[in-house]
Tab-separated table of C-alpha atoms and ligand atoms in Angstrom:
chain	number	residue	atom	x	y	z
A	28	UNK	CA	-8.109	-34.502	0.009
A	29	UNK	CA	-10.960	-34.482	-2.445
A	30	UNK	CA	-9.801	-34.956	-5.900
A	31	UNK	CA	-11.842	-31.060	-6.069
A	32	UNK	CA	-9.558	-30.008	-3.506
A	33	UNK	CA	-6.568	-31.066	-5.118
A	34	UNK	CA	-7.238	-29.606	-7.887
A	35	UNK	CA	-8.216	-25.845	-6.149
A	36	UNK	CA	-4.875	-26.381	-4.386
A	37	UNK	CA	-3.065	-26.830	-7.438
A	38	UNK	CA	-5.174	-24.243	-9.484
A	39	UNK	CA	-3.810	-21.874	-6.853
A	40	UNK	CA	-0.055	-22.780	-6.513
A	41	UNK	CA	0.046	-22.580	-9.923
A	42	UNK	CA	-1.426	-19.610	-10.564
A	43	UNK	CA	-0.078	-17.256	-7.792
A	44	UNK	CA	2.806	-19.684	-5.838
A	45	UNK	CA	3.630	-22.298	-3.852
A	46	UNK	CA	2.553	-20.205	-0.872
A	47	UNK	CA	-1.182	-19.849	-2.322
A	48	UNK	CA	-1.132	-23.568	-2.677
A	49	UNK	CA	-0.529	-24.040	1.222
A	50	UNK	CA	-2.450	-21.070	2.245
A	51	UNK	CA	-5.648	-23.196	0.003
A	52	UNK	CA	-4.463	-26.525	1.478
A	53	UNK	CA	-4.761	-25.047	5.220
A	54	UNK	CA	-8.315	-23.304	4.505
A	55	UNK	CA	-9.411	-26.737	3.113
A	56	UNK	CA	-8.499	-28.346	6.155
A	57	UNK	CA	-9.377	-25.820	8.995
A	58	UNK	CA	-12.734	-24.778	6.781
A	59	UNK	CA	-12.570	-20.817	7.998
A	60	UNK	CA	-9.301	-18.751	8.978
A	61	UNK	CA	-8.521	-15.015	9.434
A	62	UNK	CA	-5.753	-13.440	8.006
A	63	UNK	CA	-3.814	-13.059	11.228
A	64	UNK	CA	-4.396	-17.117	11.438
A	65	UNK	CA	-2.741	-18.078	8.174
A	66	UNK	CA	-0.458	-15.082	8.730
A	67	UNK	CA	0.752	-17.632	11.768
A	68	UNK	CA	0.201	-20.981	10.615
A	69	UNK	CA	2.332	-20.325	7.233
A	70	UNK	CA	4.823	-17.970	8.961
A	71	UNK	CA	4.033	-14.995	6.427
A	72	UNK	CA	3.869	-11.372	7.110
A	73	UNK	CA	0.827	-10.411	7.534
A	74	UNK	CA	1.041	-7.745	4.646
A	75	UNK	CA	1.301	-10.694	2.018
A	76	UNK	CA	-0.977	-12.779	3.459
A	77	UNK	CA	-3.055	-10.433	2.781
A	78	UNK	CA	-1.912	-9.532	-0.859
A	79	UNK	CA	-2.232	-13.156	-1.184
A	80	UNK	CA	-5.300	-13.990	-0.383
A	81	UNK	CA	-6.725	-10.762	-2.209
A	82	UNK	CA	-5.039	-12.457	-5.510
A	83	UNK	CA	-6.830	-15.563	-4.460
A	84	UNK	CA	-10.140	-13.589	-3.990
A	85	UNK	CA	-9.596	-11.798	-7.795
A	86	UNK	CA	-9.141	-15.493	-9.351
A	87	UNK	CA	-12.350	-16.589	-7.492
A	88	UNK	CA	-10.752	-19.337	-5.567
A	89	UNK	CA	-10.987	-17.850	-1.846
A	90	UNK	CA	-14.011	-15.834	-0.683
A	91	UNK	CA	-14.798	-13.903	2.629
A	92	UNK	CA	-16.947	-13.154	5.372
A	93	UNK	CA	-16.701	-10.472	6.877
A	94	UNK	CA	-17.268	-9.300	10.527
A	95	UNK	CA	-16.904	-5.959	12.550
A	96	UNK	CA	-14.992	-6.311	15.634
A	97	UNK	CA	-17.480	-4.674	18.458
A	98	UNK	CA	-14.749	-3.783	20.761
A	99	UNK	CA	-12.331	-2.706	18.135
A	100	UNK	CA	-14.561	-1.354	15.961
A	101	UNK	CA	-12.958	-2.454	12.857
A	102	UNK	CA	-13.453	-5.624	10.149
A	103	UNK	CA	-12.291	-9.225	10.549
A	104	UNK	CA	-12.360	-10.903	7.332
A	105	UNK	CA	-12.764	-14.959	7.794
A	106	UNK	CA	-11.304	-17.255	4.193
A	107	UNK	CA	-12.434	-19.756	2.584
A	108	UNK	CA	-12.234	-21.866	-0.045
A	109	UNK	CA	-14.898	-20.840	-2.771
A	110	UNK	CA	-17.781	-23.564	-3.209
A	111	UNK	CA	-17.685	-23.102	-7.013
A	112	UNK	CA	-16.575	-25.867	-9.379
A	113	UNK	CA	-12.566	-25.127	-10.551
A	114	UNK	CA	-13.797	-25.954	-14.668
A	115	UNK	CA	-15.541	-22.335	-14.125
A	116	UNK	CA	-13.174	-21.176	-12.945
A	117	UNK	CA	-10.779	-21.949	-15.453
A	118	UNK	CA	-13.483	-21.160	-17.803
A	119	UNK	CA	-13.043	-18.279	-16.000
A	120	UNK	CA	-9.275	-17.282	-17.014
A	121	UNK	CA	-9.665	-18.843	-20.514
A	122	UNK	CA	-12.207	-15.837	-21.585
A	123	UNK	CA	-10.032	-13.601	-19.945
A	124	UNK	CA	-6.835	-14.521	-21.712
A	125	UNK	CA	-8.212	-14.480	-24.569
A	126	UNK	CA	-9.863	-10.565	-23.879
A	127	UNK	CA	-5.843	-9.739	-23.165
A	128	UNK	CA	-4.603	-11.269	-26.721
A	129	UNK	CA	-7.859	-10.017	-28.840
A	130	UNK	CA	-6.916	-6.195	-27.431
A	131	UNK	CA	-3.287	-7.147	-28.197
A	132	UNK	CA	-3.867	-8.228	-31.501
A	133	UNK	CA	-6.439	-5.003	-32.232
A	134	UNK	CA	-2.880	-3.157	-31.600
A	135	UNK	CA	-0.600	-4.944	-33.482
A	136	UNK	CA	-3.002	-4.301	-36.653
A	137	UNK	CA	-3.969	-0.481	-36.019
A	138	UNK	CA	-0.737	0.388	-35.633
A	139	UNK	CA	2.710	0.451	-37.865
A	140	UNK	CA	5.286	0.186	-35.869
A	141	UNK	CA	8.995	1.328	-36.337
A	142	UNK	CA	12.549	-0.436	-34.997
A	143	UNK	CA	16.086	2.092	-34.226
A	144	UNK	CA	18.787	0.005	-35.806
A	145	UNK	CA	21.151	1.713	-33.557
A	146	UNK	CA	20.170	1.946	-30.054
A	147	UNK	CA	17.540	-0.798	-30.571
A	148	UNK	CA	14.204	1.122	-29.449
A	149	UNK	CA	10.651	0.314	-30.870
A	150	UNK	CA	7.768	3.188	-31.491
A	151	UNK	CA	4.305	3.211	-33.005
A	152	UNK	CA	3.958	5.729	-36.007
A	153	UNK	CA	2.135	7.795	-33.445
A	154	UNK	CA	5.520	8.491	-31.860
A	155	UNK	CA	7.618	9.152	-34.324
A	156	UNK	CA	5.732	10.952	-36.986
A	157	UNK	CA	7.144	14.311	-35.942
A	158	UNK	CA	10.634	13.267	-36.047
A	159	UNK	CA	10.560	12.575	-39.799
A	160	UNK	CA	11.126	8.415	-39.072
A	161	UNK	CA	14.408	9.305	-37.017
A	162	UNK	CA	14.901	7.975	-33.961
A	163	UNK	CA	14.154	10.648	-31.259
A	164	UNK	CA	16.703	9.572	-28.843
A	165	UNK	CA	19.594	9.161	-31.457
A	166	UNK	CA	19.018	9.994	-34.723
A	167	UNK	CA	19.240	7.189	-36.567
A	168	UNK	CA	16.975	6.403	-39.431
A	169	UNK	CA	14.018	4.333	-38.689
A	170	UNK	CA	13.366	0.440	-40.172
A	171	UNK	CA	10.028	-0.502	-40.558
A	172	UNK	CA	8.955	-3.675	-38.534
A	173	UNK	CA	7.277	-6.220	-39.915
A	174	UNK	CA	4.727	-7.703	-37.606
A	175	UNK	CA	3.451	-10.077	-39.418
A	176	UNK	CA	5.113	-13.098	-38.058
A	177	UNK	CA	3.705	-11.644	-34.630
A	178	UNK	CA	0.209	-11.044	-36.027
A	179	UNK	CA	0.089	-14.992	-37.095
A	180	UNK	CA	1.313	-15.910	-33.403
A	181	UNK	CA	-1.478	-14.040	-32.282
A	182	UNK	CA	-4.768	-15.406	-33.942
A	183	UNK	CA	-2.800	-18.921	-33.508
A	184	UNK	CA	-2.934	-18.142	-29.076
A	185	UNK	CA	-6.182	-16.668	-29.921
A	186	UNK	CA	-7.721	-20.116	-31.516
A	187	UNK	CA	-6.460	-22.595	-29.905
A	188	UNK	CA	-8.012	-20.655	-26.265
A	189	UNK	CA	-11.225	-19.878	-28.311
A	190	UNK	CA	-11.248	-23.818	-29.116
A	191	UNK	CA	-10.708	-25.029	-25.385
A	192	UNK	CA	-13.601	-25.592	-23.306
A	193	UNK	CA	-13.473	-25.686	-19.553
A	194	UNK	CA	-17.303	-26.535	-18.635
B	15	LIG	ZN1	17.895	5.043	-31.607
């Protein structure tokens, strides 16, 4: 294998299995497979072949063809590897993550947020502003959490993606 291949193979058993690895492996080797094919050549249910490779297809490292049947009249869809270079799609991932932690972070900071010292529950002010800072399932009076040490984890994950270039 191509050091490119390897590196789609492992992008892909890393990010969605072992299977996904093999299933990339096989499409590297045979080119062009339906999912019925790899169903067989992996031994998989067809089912999660199919959730597989539509994983595979969301992280851009398969794409299809597709191709209506005549006689059946439905779709055969024929894999393959995608042609594009695995930096953008890492690239790729890294803007996404970082997307995820910015819109986690935006909550964390808009919101106050409130800890049961009894039966261990969390809530946003939101929730519990009506319930005079008891705890709506038992009672207890409300601590207030501080998320501060959270917060700083945050804009670290944040940074260090924001600093890490894949292309
Ligand atoms: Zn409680």
């Amino acid at each position: 294998m191509s050091e490119r291949s390897q590196v789609l193979a492992a992008l892909a058993s890393k990010i969605h299995g072992a299977v996904a690895g093999r299933v990339v492996e096989r499409l590297l080797r045979v080119g062009e497979a339906t999912d019925e094919q790899l169903s067989q050549a992996l031994g998989v249910d067809v089912n999660s072949m199919r959730r597989l490779l539509n994983e595979l297809y969301e992280s851009r490292l398969v794409r299809y063809r597709r191709v209506r049947d005549v006689e059946q009249g439905w779709y055969l869809y024929y894999w393959r590897v995608t042609d594009e270079d695995p930096a953008r799609i890492l690239e790729e991932r890294r803007r996404k993550a970082v997307e995820v932690l910015r819109r986690r972070l935006e909550y964390e900071e808009n919101n106050t947020f409130f800890r049961c010292p009894e039966c261990g529950r969390k809530y946003t002010f939101d929730e519990i502003a009506d319930y005079m800072f008891r705890c709506p399932e038992c009672g207890a009076i409300l601590d207030a959490v501080d998320n501060s040490m959270a917060l700083e984890k945050l804009r670290e994950a944040i940074r260090r993606l924001e600093e890490l270039k894949f292309e």
